Each structure stands twice: as structure tokens, then as C-alpha cells.
XYZ file of C-alpha atoms in Angstrom:
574
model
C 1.782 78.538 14.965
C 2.721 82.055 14.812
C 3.711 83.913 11.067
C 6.962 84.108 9.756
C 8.548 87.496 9.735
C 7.013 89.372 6.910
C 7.628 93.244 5.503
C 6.729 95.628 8.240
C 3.423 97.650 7.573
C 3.892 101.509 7.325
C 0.397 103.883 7.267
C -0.171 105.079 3.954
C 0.369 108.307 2.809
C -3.294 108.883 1.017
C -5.913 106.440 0.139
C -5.068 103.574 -1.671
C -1.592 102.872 -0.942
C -0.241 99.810 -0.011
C 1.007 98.440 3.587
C 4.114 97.840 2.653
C 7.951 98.250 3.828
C 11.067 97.511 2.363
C 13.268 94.514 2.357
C 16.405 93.231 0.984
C 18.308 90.456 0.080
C 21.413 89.672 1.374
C 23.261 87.435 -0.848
C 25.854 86.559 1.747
C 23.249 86.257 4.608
C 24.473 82.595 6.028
C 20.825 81.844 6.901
C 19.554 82.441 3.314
C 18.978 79.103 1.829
C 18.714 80.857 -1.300
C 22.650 81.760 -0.733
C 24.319 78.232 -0.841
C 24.291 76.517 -3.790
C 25.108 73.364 -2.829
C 22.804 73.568 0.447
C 20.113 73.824 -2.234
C 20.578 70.563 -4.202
C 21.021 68.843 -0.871
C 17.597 70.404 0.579
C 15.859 69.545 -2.824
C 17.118 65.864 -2.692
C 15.862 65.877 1.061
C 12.434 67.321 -0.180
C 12.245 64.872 -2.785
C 12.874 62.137 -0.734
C 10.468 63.450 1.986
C 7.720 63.959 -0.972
C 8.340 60.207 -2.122
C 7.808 58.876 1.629
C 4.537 60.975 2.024
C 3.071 59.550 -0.779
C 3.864 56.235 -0.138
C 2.278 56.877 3.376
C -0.629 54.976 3.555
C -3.273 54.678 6.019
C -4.656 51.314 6.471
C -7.239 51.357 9.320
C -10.056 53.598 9.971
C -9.854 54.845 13.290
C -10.300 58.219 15.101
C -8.298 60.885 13.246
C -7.994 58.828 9.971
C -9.842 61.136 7.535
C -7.850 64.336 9.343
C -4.533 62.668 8.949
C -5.270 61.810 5.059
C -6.016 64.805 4.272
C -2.861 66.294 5.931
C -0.849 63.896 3.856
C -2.900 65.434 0.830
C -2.101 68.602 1.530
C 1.775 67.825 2.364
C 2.034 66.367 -0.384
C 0.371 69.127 -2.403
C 3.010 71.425 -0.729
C 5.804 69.703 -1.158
C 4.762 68.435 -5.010
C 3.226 71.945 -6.341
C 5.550 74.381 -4.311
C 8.751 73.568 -2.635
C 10.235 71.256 -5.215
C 9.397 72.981 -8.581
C 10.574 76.579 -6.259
C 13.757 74.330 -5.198
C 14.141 73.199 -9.027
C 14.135 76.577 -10.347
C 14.689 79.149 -8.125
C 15.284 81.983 -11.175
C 11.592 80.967 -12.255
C 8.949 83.521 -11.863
C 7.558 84.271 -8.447
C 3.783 82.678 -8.406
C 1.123 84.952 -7.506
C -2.012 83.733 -6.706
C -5.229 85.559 -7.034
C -7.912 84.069 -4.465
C -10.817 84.422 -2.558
C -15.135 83.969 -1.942
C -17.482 84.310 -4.662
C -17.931 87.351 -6.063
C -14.738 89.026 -4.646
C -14.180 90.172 -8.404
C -10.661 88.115 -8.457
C -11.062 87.937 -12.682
C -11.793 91.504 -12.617
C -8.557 92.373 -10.579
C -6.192 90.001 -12.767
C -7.604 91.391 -15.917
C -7.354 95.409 -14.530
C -3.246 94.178 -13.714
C -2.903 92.754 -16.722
C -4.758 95.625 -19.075
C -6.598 93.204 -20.698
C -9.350 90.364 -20.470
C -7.160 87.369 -19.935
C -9.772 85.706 -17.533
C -13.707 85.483 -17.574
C -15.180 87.610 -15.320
C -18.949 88.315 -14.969
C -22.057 88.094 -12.942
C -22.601 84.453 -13.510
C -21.624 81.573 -10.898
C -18.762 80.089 -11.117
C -17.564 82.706 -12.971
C -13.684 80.866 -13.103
C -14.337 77.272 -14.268
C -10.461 76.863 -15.407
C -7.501 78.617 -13.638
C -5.612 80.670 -15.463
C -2.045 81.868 -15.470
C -0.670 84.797 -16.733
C 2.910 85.892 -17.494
C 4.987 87.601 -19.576
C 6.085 85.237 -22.981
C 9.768 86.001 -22.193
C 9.539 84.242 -19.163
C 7.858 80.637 -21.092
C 10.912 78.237 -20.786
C 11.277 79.300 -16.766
C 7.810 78.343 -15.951
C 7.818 75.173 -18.574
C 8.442 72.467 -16.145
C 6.018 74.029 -13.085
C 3.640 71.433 -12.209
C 0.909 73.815 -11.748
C 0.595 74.425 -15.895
C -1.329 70.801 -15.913
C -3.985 72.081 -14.634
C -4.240 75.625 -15.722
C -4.824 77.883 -19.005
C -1.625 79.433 -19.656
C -1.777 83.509 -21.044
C 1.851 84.695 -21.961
C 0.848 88.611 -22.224
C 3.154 91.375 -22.934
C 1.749 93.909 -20.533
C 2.735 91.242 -17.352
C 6.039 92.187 -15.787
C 8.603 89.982 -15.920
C 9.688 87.920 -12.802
C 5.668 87.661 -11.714
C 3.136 85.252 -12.684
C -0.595 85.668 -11.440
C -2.711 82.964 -11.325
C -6.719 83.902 -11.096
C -7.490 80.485 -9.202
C -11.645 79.478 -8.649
C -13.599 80.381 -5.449
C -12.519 79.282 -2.528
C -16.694 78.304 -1.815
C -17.411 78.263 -5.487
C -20.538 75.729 -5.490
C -18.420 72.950 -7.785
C -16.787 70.591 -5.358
C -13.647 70.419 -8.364
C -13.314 74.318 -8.311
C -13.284 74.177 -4.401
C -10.183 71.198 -4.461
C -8.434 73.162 -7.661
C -8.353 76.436 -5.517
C -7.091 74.788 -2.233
C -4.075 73.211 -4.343
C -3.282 75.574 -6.195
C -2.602 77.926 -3.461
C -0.181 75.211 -2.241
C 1.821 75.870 -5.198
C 1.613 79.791 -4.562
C 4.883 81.952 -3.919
C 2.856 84.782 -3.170
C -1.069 84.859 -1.758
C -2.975 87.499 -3.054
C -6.021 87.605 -1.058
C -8.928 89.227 -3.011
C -11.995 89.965 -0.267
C -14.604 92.640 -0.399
C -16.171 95.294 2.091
C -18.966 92.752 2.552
C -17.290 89.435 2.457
C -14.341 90.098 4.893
C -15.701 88.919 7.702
C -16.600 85.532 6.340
C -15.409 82.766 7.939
C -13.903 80.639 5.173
C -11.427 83.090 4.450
C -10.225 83.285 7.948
C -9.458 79.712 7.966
C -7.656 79.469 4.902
C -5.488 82.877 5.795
C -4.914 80.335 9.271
C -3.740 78.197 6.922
C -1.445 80.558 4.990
C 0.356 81.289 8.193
C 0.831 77.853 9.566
C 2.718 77.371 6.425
C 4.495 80.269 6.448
C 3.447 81.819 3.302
C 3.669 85.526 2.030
C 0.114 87.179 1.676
C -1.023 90.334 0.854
C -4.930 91.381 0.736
C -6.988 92.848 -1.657
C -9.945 94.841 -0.032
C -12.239 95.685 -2.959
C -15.585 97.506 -3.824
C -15.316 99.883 -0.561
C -17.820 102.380 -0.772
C -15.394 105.764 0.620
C -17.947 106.411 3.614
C -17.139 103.189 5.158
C -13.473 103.243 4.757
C -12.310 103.670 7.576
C -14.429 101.420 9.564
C -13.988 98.633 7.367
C -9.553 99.254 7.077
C -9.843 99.045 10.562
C -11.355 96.377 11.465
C -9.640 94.506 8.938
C -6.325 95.232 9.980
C -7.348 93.910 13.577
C -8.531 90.923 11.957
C -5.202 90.747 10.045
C -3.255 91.361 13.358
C -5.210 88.786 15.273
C -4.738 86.027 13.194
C -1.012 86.970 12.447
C -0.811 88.666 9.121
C -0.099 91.898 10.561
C 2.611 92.361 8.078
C 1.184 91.359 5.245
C 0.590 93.754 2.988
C -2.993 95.622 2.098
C -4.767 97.138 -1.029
C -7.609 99.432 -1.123
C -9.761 99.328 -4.219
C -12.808 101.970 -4.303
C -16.379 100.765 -4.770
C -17.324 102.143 -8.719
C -20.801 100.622 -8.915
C -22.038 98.584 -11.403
C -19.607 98.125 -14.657
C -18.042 96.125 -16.782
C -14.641 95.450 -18.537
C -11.310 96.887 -16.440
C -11.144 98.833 -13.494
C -9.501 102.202 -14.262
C -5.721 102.234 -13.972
C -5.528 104.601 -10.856
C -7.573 101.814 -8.863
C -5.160 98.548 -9.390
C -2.143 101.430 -9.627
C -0.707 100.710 -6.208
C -0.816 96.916 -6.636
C 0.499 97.442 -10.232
C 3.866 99.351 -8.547
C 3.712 96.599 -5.634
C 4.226 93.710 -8.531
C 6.923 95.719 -10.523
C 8.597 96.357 -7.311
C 8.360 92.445 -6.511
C 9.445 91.532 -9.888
C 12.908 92.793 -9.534
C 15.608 89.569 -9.171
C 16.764 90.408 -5.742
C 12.660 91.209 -4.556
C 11.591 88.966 -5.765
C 13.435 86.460 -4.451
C 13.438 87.981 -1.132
C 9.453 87.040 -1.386
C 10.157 83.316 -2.373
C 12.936 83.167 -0.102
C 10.715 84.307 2.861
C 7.756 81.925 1.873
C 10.176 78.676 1.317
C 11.832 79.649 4.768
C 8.340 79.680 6.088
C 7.162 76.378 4.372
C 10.137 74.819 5.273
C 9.377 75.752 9.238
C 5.866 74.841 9.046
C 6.850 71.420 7.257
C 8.506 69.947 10.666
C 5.281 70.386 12.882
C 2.951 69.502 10.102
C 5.595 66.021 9.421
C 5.710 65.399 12.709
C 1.624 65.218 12.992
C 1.914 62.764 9.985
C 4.671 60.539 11.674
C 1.980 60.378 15.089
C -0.986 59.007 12.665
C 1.336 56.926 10.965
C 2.283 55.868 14.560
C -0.933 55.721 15.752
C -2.007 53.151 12.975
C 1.278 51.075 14.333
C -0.322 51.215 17.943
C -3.592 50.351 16.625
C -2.132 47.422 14.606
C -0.794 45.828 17.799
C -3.824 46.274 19.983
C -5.742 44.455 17.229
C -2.886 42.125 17.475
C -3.433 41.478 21.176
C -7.432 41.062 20.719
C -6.820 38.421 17.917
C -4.269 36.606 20.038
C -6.740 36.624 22.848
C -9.147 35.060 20.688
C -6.637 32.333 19.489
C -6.489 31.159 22.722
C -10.449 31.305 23.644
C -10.343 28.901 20.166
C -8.020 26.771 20.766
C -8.935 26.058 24.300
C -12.584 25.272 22.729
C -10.912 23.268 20.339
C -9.200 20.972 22.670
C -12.183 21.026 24.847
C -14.277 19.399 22.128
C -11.593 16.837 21.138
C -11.650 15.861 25.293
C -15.070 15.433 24.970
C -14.724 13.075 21.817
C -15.697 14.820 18.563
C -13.444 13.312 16.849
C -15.115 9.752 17.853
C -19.243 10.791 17.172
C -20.930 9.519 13.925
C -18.700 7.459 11.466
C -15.861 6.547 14.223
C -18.446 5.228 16.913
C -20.407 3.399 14.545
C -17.208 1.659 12.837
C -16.268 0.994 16.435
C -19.098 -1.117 17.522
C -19.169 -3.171 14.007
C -15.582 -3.554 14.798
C -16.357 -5.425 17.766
C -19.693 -6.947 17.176
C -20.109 -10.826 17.182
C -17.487 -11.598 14.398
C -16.157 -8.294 13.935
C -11.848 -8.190 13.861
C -11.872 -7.221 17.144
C -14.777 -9.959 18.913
C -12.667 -11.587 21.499
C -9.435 -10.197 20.547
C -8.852 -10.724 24.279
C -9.783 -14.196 25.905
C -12.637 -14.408 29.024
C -8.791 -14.735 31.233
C -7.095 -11.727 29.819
C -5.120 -14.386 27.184
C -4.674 -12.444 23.635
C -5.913 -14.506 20.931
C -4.450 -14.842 17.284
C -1.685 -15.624 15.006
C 0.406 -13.411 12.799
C -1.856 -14.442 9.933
C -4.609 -12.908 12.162
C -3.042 -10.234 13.049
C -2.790 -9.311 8.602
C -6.477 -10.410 8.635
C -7.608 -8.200 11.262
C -5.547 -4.896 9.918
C -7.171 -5.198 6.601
C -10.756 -5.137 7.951
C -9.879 -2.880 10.734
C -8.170 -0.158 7.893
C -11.749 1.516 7.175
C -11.554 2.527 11.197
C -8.448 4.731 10.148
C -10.266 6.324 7.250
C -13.397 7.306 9.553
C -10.569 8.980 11.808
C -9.352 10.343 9.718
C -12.388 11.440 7.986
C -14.031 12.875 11.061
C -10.498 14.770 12.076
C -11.079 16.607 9.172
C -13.769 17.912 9.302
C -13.114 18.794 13.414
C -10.561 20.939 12.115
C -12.003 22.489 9.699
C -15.193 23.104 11.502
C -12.159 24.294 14.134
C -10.685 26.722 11.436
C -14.286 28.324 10.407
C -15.077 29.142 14.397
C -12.012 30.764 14.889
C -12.871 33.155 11.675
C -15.889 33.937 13.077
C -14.767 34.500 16.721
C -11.963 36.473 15.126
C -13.960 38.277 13.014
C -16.606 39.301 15.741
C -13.702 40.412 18.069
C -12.784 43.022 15.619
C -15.737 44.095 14.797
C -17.370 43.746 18.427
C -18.754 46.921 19.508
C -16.343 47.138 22.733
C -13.646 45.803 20.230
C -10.273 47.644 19.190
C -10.257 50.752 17.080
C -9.547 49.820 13.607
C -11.090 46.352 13.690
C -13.865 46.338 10.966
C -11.116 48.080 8.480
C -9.088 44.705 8.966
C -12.482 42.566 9.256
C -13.576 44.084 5.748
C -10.014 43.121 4.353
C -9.709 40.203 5.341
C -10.398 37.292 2.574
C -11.311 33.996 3.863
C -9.178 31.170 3.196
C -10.187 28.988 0.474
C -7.250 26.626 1.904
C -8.681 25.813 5.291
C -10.366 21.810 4.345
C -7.439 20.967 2.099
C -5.010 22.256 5.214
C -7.390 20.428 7.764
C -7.543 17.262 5.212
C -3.358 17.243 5.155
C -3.188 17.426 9.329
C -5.929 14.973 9.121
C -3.819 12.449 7.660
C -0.586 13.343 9.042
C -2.267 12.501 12.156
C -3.136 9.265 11.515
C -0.086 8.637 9.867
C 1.242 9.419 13.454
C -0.234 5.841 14.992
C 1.933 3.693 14.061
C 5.088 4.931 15.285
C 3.518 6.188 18.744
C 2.394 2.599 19.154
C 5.927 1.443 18.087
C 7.456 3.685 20.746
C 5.292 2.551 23.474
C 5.387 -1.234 22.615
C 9.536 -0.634 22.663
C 9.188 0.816 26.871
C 10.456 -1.355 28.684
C 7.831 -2.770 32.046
C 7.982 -1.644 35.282
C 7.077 -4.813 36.854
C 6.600 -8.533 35.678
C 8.596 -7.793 32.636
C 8.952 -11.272 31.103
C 4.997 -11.595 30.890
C 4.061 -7.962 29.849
C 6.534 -8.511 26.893
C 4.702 -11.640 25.793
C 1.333 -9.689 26.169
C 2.816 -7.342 23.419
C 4.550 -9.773 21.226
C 1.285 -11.819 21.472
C -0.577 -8.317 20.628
C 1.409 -7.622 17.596
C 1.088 -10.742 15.822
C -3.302 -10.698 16.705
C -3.254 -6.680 15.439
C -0.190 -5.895 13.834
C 1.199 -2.547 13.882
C -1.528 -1.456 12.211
C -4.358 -2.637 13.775
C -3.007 -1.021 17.335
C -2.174 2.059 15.434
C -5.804 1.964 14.641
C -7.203 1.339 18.119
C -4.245 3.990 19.537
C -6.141 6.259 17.452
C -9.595 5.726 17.917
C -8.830 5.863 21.770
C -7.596 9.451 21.236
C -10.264 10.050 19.219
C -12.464 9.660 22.513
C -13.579 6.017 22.103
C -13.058 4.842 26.071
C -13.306 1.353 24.970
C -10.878 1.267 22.857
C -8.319 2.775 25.378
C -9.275 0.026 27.608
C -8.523 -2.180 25.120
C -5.114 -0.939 24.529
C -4.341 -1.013 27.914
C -4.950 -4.256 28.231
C -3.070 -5.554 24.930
C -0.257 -3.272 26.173
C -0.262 -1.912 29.327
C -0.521 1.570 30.949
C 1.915 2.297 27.947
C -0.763 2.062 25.666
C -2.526 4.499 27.703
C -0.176 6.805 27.082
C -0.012 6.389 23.468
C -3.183 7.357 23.351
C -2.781 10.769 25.578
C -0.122 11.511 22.837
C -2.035 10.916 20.258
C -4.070 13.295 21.756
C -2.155 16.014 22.508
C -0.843 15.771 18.712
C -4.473 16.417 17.427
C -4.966 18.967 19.829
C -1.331 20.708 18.622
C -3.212 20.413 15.224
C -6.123 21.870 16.003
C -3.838 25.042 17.774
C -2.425 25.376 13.664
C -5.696 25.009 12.290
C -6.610 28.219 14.517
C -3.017 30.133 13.771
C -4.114 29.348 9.993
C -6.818 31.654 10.619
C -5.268 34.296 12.876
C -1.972 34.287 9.892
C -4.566 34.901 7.459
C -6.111 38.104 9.085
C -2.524 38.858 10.023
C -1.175 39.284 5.976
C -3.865 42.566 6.615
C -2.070 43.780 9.191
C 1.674 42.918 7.874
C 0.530 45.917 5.690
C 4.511 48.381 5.783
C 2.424 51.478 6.821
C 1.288 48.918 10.031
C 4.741 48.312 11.708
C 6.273 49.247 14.474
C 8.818 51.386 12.748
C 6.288 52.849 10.144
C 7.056 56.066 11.546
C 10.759 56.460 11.536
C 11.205 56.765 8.199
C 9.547 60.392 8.020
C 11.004 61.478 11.095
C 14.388 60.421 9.323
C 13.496 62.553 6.707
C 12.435 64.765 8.814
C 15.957 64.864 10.760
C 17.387 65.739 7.315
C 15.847 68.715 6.758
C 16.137 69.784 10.210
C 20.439 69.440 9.672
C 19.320 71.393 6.326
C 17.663 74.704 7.353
């Protein structure tokens, strides 16, 4: 992104004079923000808003770009928090200067040499700035009071500051303390003004590059600070460095010269921090120096609509991730439930407990021993047929015992198939961040238990509906077939067999057939098909519960809008 338009550079007239040109403020300007009253209270309330969103931006799942894309929200909202809503607050507050740069730049030393006196550590040790301090002038207290940057900082009100500036020595910018790096990097978010402290043998580090990259993506004012330059490399040095500054689009910004005295201590001599001394004072006028914070919230403003409209793509690219996993899981629904009804074909429901009640059922004896005569006659009374449902009844428990647990055992391989689909190796990006939040169930037997029963609970009135169809042929003696096969069974009792024959027991749907006739059959295929709709829930139990991780806000399909809303807002704004 190229810089904002900054003060044109002018050659010096002798050593040690800054780059600077001259600018001024234009009250009536119609593309000064800082002009219209009322288009500031509407851009603050649009900041605000856009500030509340950011934060509330969340990133769910960990896929490519995730750890980029937090800490751009980070740093927007460091931006927007620490700079352009405290500026937008109180524009008549003092312009923020910060002092920054590497190790050893001698940052302390240059505050302290503005100030005329020792208002920040400064020494050979390493980290020589632990705390950040901020220096103004004590007239200017109650316009600084509210700045969210005084948290975190020590706070020097010094006669000898100008008014209208307030320079903040911030830690190194590679100081060895993790903290002091973070503190240094957000604080210059909350900068007006960079003042860029380097030295003849730092300059052509690397770190400062990238944050001065930084600096002009978000369109903020910088000036640099060359110190300890011994005189015979001057020129060299000046002019490389203003090819570096040209390159990497801070050829306006302006530049300081400070000589190379050798080893000391205390304050530089006035004549060496003179020119940046005038620079402030000229700054520090009302109509400079809001020129300066004009230019640098016109710049953060600009830079604020690329760098939102990164943050809406991750925000959209979690959406688009969401829904891939989406597809994957409903893929492996289907895989499960189709393995589900396979086993239920193949009679799991009828192994173990049901089998085994089946043939004491209709062992020499048993309720269901000749049921049917050697010539197809049914056999039994209504008193028979209350007999025979009472010591048939356990077969419904087994059912409904052994349902159970085929749906839970139903409900547990579809977690694992859905777990190892997002967490496959060839499996959507994203997946193990929903794997790892998703709880299991402690629900799933006491759901499987309920459709267990409600099954059963089914029999009755499928056997009631097929015992009501009316024969296709030979109606007069199929009818008494099923009168005769109600009072030997009762509802009950073929509710029981019904079920059992679904269940996978063949000779029970042979039985039913021939109690009933092909209707019975059918009952049974129903009955069926209802256990194997039951077994489908028992799997979308499974895929709802990973699917409460990815009903996650930040995970829809609309996530994004609502930044590029705000986004639209400020757009109409500036």
C-alpha cells in the first residue's frame, strides 16, 4: 500500500537540520474530517461500532491463515481502541509522539535531552525501558485524562514539554522481554506521531524496516531519528538512508541528524536535539498540530478498509470452512446410517436375548407350540389368547432391550466415524478444532432407551392397521383366519411376533403370515423401516451434537457482512 501524502522533504541548509516542509490547515477544506463537526460524531459512532464488531470477531477453527488473521484482529483492534477513537474523542488533546526503535538506539537518552531533564531511565543495561513513559506538559493533564494509553504507562507532567505534544519513550522494539516487545508494538498503535529513533549502525536492521512497512500501510506520520553518526560517515550513511526511506515510502517523512559524542552520560547538549526541539514547538501549534493528527487519522482511516476487508475474508473463510466440514459430516451420516440399516437387515436386533426368548416361546409348551394346527387351523380361545400375551410380554422387553442397545451402539459408531472424518488426515481444514470441541453426549442410551420403547409401542397399532385391510381374494375365510388369530394372540401377542419379525426373526414372519396373511408381512417391513427411521435419529443425534460447535455466530454464512456493513459506513464517512 503506498504512504499517505506527507510534508515534502527540502535539503537542509547545514548539518543537522531537519527534512521538513511546511503545511497548513485549512479549516474550510471539505475533505478535512477534522472540519465537520457533526461528520466527526458520526465517524466516531461508526468507529465504535466497527471496534465493538472486531472484538467480538472470533475465530473458531484452526485452519491455514488462522494465527495471521488473529493477530490482524489484534492489531485492528489495537488501532481502532488505542488511536482512532480516543483521537476521534478528543481531537483538542495533545498530539502523541512516540519515541521508538532497536536496542540501544538511545530512545531514553533522546526523550530526556527534549525534555531537559531525566524523565526516563536510560543506561547501558538491557532493557533499559521496563515501563513506558509519557511525558507532557501539566497544563495539558485533563486533555490526556481519558487516553487509554495512560493504563499502561508512567505519566511525567514536566514544565519544560511544550504544550500540544506528548512523547512517549516506548520499550525496544527487539527488547529481549516478550511483554516489552507486545507493549512497544501497541503502543505505537496509539501513536499520532512516530518518532523513529535508529542509529548509524542499526539502520539497516531488518526489524525496523518492517515495522516502518507497517507505519505506512496504516498511514501514519513518521519522522526518523538518525543518532550517534560519527561526521566522517555522514554522508554515506544520510544517503543511504534516505534511499531506504524512499524505497519503502517514507520519502516525506521527516529526518534528524544527531552527531556521534562518544561515551557519556546524562543529556545530550542542547545544540544536538535543537532541530527536533524547533520541529516539536513548530508541531505543537493548534492548527500544526492538528494538521499532523489530521494527516495520520486520514491515513488510518484509508488503511482501515483494506486491512477490514482482510478480516471480513478470514471471517469468511471460517464460514466456507464451516460448510465443507458440514458436507464431510453429512457424508458420514449417510455411510452410518446406511450401516445402521444394514445391520438391522441382517437381524441385530434379533441375536442374543430375542432369539433365545424366541425358541422358548415356541418350544414344546411354550405360548406359541402349535399356535397353528398340522392343517393351517389357528388354535385357541379368547381366554388363550390373554394367556398367551402375558407369557409372550417378556418377548417385547428383549426387543426392546436389544433395540436399545442397537441404537446406542448405532449412536457411538457414528461419533467415532464422525470424529475420524474430521480429523482424517485427507479430511477438511478445520476438522480437529471442531473434533477437540466437541463433547460427547451423555444423552445418547437414555435417547436410544426412549426410541427403543416408542418402537415397540409402535406394534400394536401396525398390527391393528394390517388386521383392518381388507383381502384380496377369499375374503370371508382370511377374515376368520384373523378373528380366529386375535382371540389365540390378542393384540398383543401379534404386536409381539410383528415385532420380533422386524427384529430379523424369519420364523416369526412366517408365522404372521400365516395368522394373517401377506398383510402381516407387511407389518413387519414397517416395523422395520420405523426402526431403521430410528436408527437415522440416533445418527442425526450425533451429527446435531458436533453441529452446536459449528452453530458457533462467527461460523455462518453471513459472519462476514456485518464488518463489511461497518465497513460501508465508514466508506459513506471519509
Amino acid at each position: 500500500m503506498s504512504a499517505q501524502p506527507r510534508t515534502a522533504p527540502v535539503q537542509p541548509a547545514q548539518y543537522g537540520q531537519p527534512l521538513v516542509g511546511s503545511s497548513r490547515h485549512v479549516a474550510d477544506d471539505p475533505r478535512d474530517i477534522l472540519a465537520r463537526p457533526l461528520a466527526q460524531t458520526s465517524l466516531l459512532d461508526a468507529v465504535k461500532d466497527l471496534r465493538r464488531d472486531v472484538e467480538k470477531t472470533g475465530f473458531p477453527l484452526e485452519i491455514p491463515g488462522i494465527k495471521e488473521a488473529r493477530a490482524s484482529r489484534d492489531r485492528l483492534v489495537d488501532q481502532l481502541g488505542e488511536h482512532l477513537v480516543p483521537r476521534l474523542t478528543e481531537l483538542s488533546a495533545p498530539a502523541v509522539v512516540v519515541v521508538s526503535g532497536s536496542t540501544g538506539a538511545g530512545k531514553s537518552t533522546i526523550v530526556n535531552s527534549l525534555v531537559g531533564a531525566e524523565v526516563s531511565t536510560a543506561g547501558v543495561l538491557r532493557p533499559t525501558t521496563r515501563r513506558p513513559v509519557l511525558v507532557h506538559h501539566p497544563l495539558d493533564t485533563e486533555l490526556l485524562s481519558h487516553h487509554p494509553v495512560l493504563e499502561s504507562v508512567t505519566v511525567v507532567a514536566d514544565e519544560h514539554m511544550v504544550r500540544g505534544i506528548a512523547l512517549l519513550d516506548a520499550p525496544d522494539l527487539d527488547s529481549v522481554l516478550e511483554s516489552n516487545r507486545e507493549s512497544a508494538h501497541r503502543l505505537l498503535e496509539a501513536a499520532d506521531l512516530w518518532l523513529f529513533v535508529t542509529t548509524a549502525a542499526r539502520y539497516g536492521d531488518a526489524l525496523p524496516w518492517r515495522v516502518l512497512q507497517g507505519a505506512v500501510e496504516r498511514g501514519a506520520s513518521v519522522a526518523m531519528v538518525l543518532n550517534r553518526v560519527p561526521p566522517n560517515s555522514l554522508p554515506t550513511v544520510r544517503g543511504d538512508l534516505l534511499g531506504r526511506l524512499r524505497e519503502n515510502g517514507l520519502q516525506g517523512s521527516p529526518l534528524f541528524v544527531v552527531p556521534d559524542l562518544g561515551p557519556h552520560e546524562g543529556l545530550l547538549p542542547a545544540s544536538s536535539v535543537a532541530p527536533i526541539q524547533r520541529w516539536l514547538a513548530m508541531l505543537a501549534g493548534p492548527d500544526k498540530a492538528r494538521t499532523v493528527i489530521g494527516r495520520t487519522l486520514r491515513g488510518s482511516l484509508a488503511a482501515l478498509r483494506p486491512w477490514v476487508d482482510e478480516l471480513a475474508e478470514a471471517v469468511q473463510g471460517q464460514a466456507d470452512a464451516a460448510a465443507a466440514i458440514g458436507a464431510v459430516l453429512d457424508d458420514a451420516v449417510a455411510v452410518c446410517v446406511g450401516q445402521g440399516a444394514g445391520g438391522i437387515a441382517a437381524g441385530a436386533v434379533a441375536d442374543g436375548a430375542v432369539r433365545a426368548r424366541w425358541s422358548e416361546l415356541t418350544a414344546a409348551r411354550g405360548p406359541l407350540d402349535r399356535v397353528v394346527a398340522a392343517k393351517g387351523r389357528v388354535r385357541g380361545s379368547a381366554r388363550d389368547g390373554r394367556s398367551r400375551s402375558a407369557r409372550i410380554a417378556p418377548l417385547v422387553d428383549d426387543l426392546a432391550h436389544s433395540a436399545t442397545a442397537t441404537l446406542t451402539a448405532a449412536g457411538a459408531q457414528a461419533e467415532r466415524s464422525l470424529r475420524a472424518a474430521l480429523v482424517a488426515p485427507d479430511g477438511p481444514a478445520g476438522g480437529p478444532s471442531v473434533e477437540a470441541s466437541w463433547a460427547t453426549g451423555s444423552s445418547r442410551r437414555s435417547a436410544a432407551d426412549q426410541a427403543a420403547r416408542a418402537w415397540t409401542a409402535q406394534g400394536v397399532r401396525v398390527v391393528r392397521a394390517a388386521l383392518s385391510v381388507t383381502p384380496s381374494s377369499d375374503a370371508s375365510r382370511r377374515a376368520r383366519r384373523r378373528r380366529k388369530a386375535e382371540r389365540a394372540l390378542g393384540d398383543d401377542g401379534l404386536a409381539a411376533i410383528a415385532l420380533a419379525a422386524a427384529a430379523g426373526v424369519e420364523e416369526a414372519r412366517d408365522l404372521l403370515v400365516t395368522l394373517i396373511d401377506e398383510s402381516g408381512g407387511q407389518a413387519a417391513d414397517d416395523l422395520r423401516a420405523d426402526l431403521v427411521a430410528r436408527v437415522g435419529a440416533q445418527v442425526a443425534l450425533e451429527r446435531s451434537a458436533v453441529g452446536e460447535v459449528l452453530a458457533d455466530p462467527d461460523l455462518a454464512d453471513d459472519a462476514a457482512s456485518r464488518l463489511r456493513l461497518r465497513l460501508a459506513v465508514l466508506k459513506g464517512l471519509t
